[in-house]
Short mmCIF file of C-alpha atoms in Angstrom, two decimals:
data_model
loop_
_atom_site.label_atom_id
_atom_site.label_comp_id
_atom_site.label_asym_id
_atom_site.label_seq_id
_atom_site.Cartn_x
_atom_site.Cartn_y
_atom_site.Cartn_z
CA UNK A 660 -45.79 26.57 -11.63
CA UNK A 661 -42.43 24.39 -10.00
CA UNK A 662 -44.14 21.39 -9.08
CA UNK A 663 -41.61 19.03 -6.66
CA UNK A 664 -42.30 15.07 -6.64
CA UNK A 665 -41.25 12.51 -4.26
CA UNK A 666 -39.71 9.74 -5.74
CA UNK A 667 -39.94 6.26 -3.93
CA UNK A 668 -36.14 4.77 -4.27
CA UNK A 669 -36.20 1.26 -5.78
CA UNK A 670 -39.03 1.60 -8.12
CA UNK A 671 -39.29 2.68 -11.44
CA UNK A 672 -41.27 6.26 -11.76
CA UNK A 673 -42.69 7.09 -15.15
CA UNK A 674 -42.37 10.58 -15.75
CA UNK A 675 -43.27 13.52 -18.69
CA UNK A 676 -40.51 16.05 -19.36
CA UNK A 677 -40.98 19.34 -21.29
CA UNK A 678 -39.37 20.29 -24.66
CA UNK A 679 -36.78 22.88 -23.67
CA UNK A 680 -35.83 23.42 -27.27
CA UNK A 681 -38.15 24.40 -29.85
CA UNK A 682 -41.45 22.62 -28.38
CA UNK A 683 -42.86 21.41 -31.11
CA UNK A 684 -41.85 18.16 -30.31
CA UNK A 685 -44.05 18.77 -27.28
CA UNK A 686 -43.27 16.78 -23.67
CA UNK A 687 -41.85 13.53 -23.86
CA UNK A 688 -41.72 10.53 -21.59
CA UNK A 689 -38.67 8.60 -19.16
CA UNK A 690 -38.48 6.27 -16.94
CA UNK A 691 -36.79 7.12 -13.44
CA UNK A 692 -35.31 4.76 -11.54
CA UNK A 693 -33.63 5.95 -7.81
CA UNK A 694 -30.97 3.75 -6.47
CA UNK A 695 -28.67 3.89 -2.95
CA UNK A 696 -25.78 5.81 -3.45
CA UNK A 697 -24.39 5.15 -0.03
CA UNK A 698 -23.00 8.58 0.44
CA UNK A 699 -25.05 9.94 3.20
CA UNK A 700 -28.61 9.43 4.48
CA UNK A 701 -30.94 9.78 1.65
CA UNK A 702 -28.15 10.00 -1.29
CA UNK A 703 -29.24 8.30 -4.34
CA UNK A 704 -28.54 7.60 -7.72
CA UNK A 705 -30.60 8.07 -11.28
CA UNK A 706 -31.27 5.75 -13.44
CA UNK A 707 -32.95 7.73 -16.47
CA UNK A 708 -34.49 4.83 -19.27
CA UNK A 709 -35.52 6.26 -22.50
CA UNK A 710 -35.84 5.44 -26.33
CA UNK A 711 -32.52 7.14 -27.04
CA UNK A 712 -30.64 4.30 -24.20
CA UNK A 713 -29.96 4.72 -20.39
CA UNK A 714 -28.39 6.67 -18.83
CA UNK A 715 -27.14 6.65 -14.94
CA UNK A 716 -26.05 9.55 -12.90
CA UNK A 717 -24.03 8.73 -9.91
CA UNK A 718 -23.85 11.85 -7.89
CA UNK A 719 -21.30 11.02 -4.66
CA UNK A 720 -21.70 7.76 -3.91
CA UNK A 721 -19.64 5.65 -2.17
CA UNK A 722 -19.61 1.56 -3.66
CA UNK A 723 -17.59 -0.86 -1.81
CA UNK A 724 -15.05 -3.70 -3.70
CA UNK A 725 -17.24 -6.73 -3.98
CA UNK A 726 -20.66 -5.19 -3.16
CA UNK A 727 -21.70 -3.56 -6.64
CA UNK A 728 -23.04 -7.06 -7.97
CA UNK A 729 -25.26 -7.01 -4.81
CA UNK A 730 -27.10 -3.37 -6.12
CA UNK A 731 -30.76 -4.60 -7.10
CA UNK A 732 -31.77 -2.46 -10.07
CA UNK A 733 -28.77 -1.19 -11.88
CA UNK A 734 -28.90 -1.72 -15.67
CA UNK A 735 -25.62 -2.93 -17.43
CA UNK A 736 -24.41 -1.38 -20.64
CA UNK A 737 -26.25 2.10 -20.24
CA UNK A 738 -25.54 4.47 -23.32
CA UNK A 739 -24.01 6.65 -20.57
CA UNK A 740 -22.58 6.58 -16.94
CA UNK A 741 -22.29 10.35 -15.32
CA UNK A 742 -19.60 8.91 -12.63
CA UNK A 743 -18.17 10.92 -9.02
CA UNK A 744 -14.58 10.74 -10.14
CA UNK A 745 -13.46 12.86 -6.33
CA UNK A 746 -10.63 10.14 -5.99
CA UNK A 747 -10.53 8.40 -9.52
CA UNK A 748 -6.74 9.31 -9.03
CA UNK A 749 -4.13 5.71 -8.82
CA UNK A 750 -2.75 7.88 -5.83
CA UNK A 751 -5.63 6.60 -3.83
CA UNK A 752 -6.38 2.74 -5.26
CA UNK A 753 -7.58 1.74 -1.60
CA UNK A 754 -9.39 4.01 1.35
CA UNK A 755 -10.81 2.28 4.20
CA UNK A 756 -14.24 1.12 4.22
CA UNK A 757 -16.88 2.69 6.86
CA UNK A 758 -16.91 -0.35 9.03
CA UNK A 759 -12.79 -0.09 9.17
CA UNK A 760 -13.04 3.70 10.12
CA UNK A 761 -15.54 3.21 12.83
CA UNK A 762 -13.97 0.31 14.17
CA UNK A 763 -10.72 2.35 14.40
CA UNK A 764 -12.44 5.21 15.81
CA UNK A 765 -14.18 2.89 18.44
CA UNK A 766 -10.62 1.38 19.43
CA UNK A 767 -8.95 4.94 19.81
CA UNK A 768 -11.87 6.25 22.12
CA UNK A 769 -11.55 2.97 24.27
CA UNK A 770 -7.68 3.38 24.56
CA UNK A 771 -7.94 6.77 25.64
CA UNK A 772 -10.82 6.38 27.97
CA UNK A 773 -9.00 3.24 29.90
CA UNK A 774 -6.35 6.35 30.84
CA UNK A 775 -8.61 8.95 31.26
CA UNK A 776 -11.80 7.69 31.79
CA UNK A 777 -13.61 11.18 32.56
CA UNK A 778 -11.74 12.60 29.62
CA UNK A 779 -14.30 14.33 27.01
CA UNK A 780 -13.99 13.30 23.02
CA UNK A 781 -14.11 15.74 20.64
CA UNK A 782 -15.49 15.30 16.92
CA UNK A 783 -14.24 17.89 13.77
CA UNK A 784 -15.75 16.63 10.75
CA UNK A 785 -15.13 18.17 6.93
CA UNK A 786 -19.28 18.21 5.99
CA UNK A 787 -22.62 18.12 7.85
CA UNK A 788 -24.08 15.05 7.15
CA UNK A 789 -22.64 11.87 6.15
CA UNK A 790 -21.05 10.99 9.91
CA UNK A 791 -24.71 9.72 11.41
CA UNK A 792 -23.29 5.74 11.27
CA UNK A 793 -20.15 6.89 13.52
CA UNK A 794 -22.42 8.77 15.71
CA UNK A 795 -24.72 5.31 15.88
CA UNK A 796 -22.22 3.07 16.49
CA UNK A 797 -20.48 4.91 19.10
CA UNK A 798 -23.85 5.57 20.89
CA UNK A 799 -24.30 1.94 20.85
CA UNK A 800 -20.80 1.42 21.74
CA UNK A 801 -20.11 3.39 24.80
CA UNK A 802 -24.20 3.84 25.49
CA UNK A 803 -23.13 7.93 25.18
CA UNK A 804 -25.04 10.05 23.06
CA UNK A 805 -23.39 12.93 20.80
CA UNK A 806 -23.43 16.72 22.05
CA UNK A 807 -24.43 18.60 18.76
CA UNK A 808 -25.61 22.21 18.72
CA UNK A 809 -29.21 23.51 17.47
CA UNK A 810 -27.74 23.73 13.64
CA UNK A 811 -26.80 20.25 13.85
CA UNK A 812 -29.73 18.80 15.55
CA UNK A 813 -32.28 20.67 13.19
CA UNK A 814 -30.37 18.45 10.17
CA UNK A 815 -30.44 15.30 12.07
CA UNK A 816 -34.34 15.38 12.97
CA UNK A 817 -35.14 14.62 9.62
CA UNK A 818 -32.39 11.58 9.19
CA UNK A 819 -34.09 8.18 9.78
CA UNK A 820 -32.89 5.85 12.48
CA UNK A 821 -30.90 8.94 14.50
CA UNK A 822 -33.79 9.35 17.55
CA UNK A 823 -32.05 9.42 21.00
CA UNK A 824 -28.32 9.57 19.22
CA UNK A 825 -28.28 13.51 19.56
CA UNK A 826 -28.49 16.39 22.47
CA UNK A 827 -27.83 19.76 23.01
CA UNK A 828 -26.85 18.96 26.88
CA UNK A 829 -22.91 19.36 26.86
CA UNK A 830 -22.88 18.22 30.32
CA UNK A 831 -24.74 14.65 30.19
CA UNK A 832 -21.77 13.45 27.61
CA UNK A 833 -18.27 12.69 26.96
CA UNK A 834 -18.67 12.80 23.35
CA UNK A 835 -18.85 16.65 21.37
CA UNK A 836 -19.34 17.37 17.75
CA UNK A 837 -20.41 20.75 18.51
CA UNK A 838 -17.97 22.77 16.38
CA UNK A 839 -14.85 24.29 17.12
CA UNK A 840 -15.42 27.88 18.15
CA UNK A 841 -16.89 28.57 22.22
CA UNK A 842 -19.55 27.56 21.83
CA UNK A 843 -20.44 27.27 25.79
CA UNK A 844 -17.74 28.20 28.36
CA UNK A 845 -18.69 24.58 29.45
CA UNK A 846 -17.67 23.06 26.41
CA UNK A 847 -14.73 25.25 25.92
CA UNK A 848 -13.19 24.12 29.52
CA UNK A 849 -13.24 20.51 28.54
CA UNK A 850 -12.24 20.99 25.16
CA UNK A 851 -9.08 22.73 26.04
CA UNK A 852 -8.14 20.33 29.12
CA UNK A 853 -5.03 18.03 29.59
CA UNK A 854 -6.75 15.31 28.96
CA UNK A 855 -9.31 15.81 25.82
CA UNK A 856 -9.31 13.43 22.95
CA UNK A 857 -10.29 15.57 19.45
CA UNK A 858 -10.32 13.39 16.50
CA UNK A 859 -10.79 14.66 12.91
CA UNK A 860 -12.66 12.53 10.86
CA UNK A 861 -11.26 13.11 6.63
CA UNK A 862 -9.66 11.54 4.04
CA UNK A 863 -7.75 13.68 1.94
CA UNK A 864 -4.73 14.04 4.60
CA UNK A 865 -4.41 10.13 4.32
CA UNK A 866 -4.57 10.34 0.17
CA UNK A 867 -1.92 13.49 0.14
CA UNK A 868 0.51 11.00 2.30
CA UNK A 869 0.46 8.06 0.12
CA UNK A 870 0.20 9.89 -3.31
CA UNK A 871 3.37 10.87 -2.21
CA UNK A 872 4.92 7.57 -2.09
CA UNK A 873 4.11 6.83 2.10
CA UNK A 874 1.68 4.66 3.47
CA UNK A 875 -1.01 6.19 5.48
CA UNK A 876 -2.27 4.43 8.45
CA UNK A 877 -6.22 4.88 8.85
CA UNK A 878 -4.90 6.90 12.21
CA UNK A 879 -2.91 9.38 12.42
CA UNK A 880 -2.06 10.99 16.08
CA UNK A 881 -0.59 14.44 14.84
CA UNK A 882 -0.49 15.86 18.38
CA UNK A 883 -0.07 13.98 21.95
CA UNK A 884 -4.39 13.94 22.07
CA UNK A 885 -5.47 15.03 18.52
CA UNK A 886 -6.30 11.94 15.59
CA UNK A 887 -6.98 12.03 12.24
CA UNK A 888 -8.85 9.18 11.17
CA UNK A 889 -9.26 8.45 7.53
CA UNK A 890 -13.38 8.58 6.53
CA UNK A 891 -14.38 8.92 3.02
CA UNK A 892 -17.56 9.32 1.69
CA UNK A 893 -16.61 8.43 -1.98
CA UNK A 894 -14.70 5.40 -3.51
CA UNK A 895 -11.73 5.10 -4.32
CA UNK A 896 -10.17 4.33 -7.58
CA UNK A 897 -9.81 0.70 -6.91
CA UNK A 898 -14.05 0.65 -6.25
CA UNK A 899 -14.63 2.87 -9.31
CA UNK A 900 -12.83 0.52 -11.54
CA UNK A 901 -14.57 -2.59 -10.25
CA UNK A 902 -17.57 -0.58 -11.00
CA UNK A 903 -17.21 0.75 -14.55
CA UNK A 904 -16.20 -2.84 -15.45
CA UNK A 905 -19.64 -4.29 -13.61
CA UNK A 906 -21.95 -1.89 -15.44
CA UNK A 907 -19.97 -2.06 -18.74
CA UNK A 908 -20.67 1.87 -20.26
CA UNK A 909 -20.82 3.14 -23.56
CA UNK A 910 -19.26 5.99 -22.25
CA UNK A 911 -18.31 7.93 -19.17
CA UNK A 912 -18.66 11.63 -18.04
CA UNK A 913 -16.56 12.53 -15.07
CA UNK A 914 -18.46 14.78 -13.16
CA UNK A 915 -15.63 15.87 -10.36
CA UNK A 916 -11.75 16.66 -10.84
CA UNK A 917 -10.41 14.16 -9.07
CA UNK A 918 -7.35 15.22 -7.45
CA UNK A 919 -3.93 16.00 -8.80
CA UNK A 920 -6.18 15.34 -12.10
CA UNK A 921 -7.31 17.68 -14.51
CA UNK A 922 -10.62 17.01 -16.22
CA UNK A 923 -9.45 16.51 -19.53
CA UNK A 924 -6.74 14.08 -17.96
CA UNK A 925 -9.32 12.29 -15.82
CA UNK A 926 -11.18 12.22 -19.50
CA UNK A 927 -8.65 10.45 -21.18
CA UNK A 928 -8.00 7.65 -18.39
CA UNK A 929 -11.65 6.80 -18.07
CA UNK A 930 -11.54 6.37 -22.43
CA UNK A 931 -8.81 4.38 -21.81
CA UNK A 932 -10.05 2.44 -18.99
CA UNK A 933 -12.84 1.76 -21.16
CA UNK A 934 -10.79 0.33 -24.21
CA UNK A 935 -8.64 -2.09 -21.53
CA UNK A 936 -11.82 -3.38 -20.31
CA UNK A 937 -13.72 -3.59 -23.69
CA UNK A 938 -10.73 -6.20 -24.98
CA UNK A 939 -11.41 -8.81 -21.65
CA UNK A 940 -14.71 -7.80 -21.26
CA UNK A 941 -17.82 -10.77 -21.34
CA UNK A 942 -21.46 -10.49 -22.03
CA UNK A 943 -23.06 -8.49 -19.33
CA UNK A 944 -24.20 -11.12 -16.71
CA UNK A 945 -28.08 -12.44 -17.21
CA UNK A 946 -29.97 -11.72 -14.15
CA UNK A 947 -33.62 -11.13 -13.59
CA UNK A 948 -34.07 -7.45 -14.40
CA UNK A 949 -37.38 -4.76 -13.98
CA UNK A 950 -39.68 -4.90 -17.08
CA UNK A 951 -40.85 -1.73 -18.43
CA UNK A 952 -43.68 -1.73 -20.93
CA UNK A 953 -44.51 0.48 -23.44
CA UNK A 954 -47.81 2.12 -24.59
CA UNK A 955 -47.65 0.12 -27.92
CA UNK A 956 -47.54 3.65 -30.20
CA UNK A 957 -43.87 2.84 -31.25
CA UNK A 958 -41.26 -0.20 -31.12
CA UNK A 959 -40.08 -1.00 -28.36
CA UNK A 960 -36.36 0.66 -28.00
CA UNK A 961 -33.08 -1.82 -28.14
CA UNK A 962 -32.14 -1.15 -24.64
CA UNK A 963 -35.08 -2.82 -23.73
CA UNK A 964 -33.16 -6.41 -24.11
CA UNK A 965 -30.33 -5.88 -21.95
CA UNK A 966 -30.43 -7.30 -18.78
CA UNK A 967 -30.92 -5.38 -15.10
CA UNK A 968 -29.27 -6.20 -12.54
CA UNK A 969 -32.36 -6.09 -10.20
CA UNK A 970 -34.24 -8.92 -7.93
CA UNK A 971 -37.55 -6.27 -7.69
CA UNK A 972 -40.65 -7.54 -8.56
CA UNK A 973 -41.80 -7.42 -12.30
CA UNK A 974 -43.64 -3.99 -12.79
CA UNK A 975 -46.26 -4.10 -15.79
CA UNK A 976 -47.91 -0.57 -15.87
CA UNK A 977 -44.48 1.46 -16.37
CA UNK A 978 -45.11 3.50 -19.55
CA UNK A 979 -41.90 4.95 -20.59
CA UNK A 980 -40.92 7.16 -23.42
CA UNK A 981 -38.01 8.52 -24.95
CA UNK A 982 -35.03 9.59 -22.98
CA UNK A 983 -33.83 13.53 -23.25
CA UNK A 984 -31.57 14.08 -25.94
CA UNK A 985 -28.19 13.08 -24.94
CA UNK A 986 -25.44 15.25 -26.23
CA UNK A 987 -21.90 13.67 -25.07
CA UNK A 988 -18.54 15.69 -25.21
CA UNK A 989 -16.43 14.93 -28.19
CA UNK A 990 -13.84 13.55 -26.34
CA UNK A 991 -15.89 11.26 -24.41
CA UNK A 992 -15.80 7.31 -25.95
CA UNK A 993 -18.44 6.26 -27.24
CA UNK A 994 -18.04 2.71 -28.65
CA UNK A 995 -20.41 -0.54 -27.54
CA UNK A 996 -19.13 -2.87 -25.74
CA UNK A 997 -17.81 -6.23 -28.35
CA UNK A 998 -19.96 -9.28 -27.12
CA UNK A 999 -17.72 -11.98 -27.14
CA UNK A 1000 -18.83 -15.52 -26.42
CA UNK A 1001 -17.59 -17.31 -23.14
CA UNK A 1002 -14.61 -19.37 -23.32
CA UNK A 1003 -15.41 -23.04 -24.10
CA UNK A 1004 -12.20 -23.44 -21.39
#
């Protein structure tokens, strides 16, 4: 019988897997550790501790420049990091941050509005979920809330913090993010007048303009009142870098073609990415980490001396076991990190 538990982000969860192979072996024990991915509401990553190493699984995730030291509970040198490679391409090094995009957003809406202040915005967006902080802030912003239809609002009633931001009224707000088709006659009249403001909200119009040797501007106006604004929901290739080199990898699994990348190509960068970093790399930083004790029937595993980047409180009943057999790709690196002393400079 499928049996679905709820795991608490932050804190280590000791769990018993089945043998999928022969089962003799019988069920064996990890240790699950969820940690923000900052993707969307409720996007998280794994942190899976076991006697054969660590291993972390990003999913999406979006991890700013400068922020990834500030991520209580992610281990350093894990025996394998599962990475979101979407824009792991040098033809995106930078995208805007959230903050940037909103504030953009927030500046476009108030230019138009001094012009046209009955004028009705207009929201297209690329997924679901994952625009709740734009809706927020512009909520806050202009004190309107965000004409959604009953799809839309049925996803946001279980989002935390989103009460009062949403409602299917299209004629008690400026602001629409009810889709593009006529959906009300209502909707359709403002949509299609002089005056309308439609902004798209993605990021892969701004990457396709500077891989090709331009530089995007987080907005775009592509028609006298239609934007694009640049809003990603993954890091770029500068952020991924800064965070390989943070958590220091044995190895790396892409686990999306970036683009203009195959995954064999996006393979061989991250090896080599690796290598570069292994010959300036220091000892992983000391900080106080999450203990994890064993139930004294075997040795405590190597991993268990590496440091975790974590300011949690100490947890003494977490009983472990073995990780799942790990089988990596053959073209996957797979060397330790050298620990080289500090320079005495």
């Amino acid at each position: 019988m499928l049996k679905i538990k709820v795991l608490r982000p932050n804190h280590p969860h000791d769990l018993s897997v089945p043998d999928h192979n022969d089962g003799k072996k019988g069920p064996y024990r990890i240790c699950v550790t969820l940690l923000p991915a900052g993707h969307c509401p409720g996007s998280v990553m794994f942190v899976f501790d076991g006697h054969n190493g660590t291993v972390i699984y990003t999913g999406d995730f979006r991890i700013y420049e400068g922020t990834v030291q500030k991520l209580a509970g992610l281990p350093v040198a894990p025996k394998c990091l599962y990475l979101d490679t979407t824009f792991f391409t040098r033809q995106a090094p930078t995208i805007p941050s959230r903050d940037v995009s909103i504030r953009r957003i927030s500046e476009s809406i108030t230019s138009h509005l001094k012009k046209y202040p009955n004028a009705s915005i207009f929201f297209e967006s690329e997924t679901q979920l994952g625009y709740e902080a734009v809706f927020l802030e512009l909520k806050r912003t202009f004190n309107q809330k965000m004409h959604v239809g009953r799809a839309k609002l049925a996803l946001y009633q279980d989002v935390e913090d989103t009460t009062g931001a949403f409602t299917l009224d299209g004629s008690s707000t400026k602001f629409h993010a009810c889709g593009r088709k006529k959906d009300s006659n209502e909707c359709w009249e403002k949509r299609t007048s002089n005056n309308a403001l439609t902004i798209k909200l993605c990021v892969l119009g701004y990457i396709k303009i500077n891989a090709d040797g331009g530089k995007c501007p987080t907005v775009r106006k592509v028609q006298p009142n239609r934007l694009k604004i640049c809003f990603s929901m993954h890091s770029s290739y500068n952020e991924l870098v800064e965070f390989i080199g943070f958590v220091q990898p044995d190895s790396i699994v892409p686990c999306v073609q970036p683009y203009k990348l195959s995954m064999a190509a996006a393979q061989q960068e991250l090896n080599d990415l690796l290598m570069k970093q292994r010959k300036a790399s220091q000892p992983p930083v000391t900080l106080p980490y999450l203990k994890r004790r064993y139930d004294g029937t075997e040795s405590a595993p190597s991993w268990k001396a590496k440091p975790s980047h974590s300011d949690l409180h100490e947890v003494e009943d977490a009983t472990c076991g073995g990780l799942f057999p790990h089988k990596e790709p053959l073209a996957v690196l797979n060397v330790p990190f050298k620990k080289t002393k500090p320079s005495q400079n």
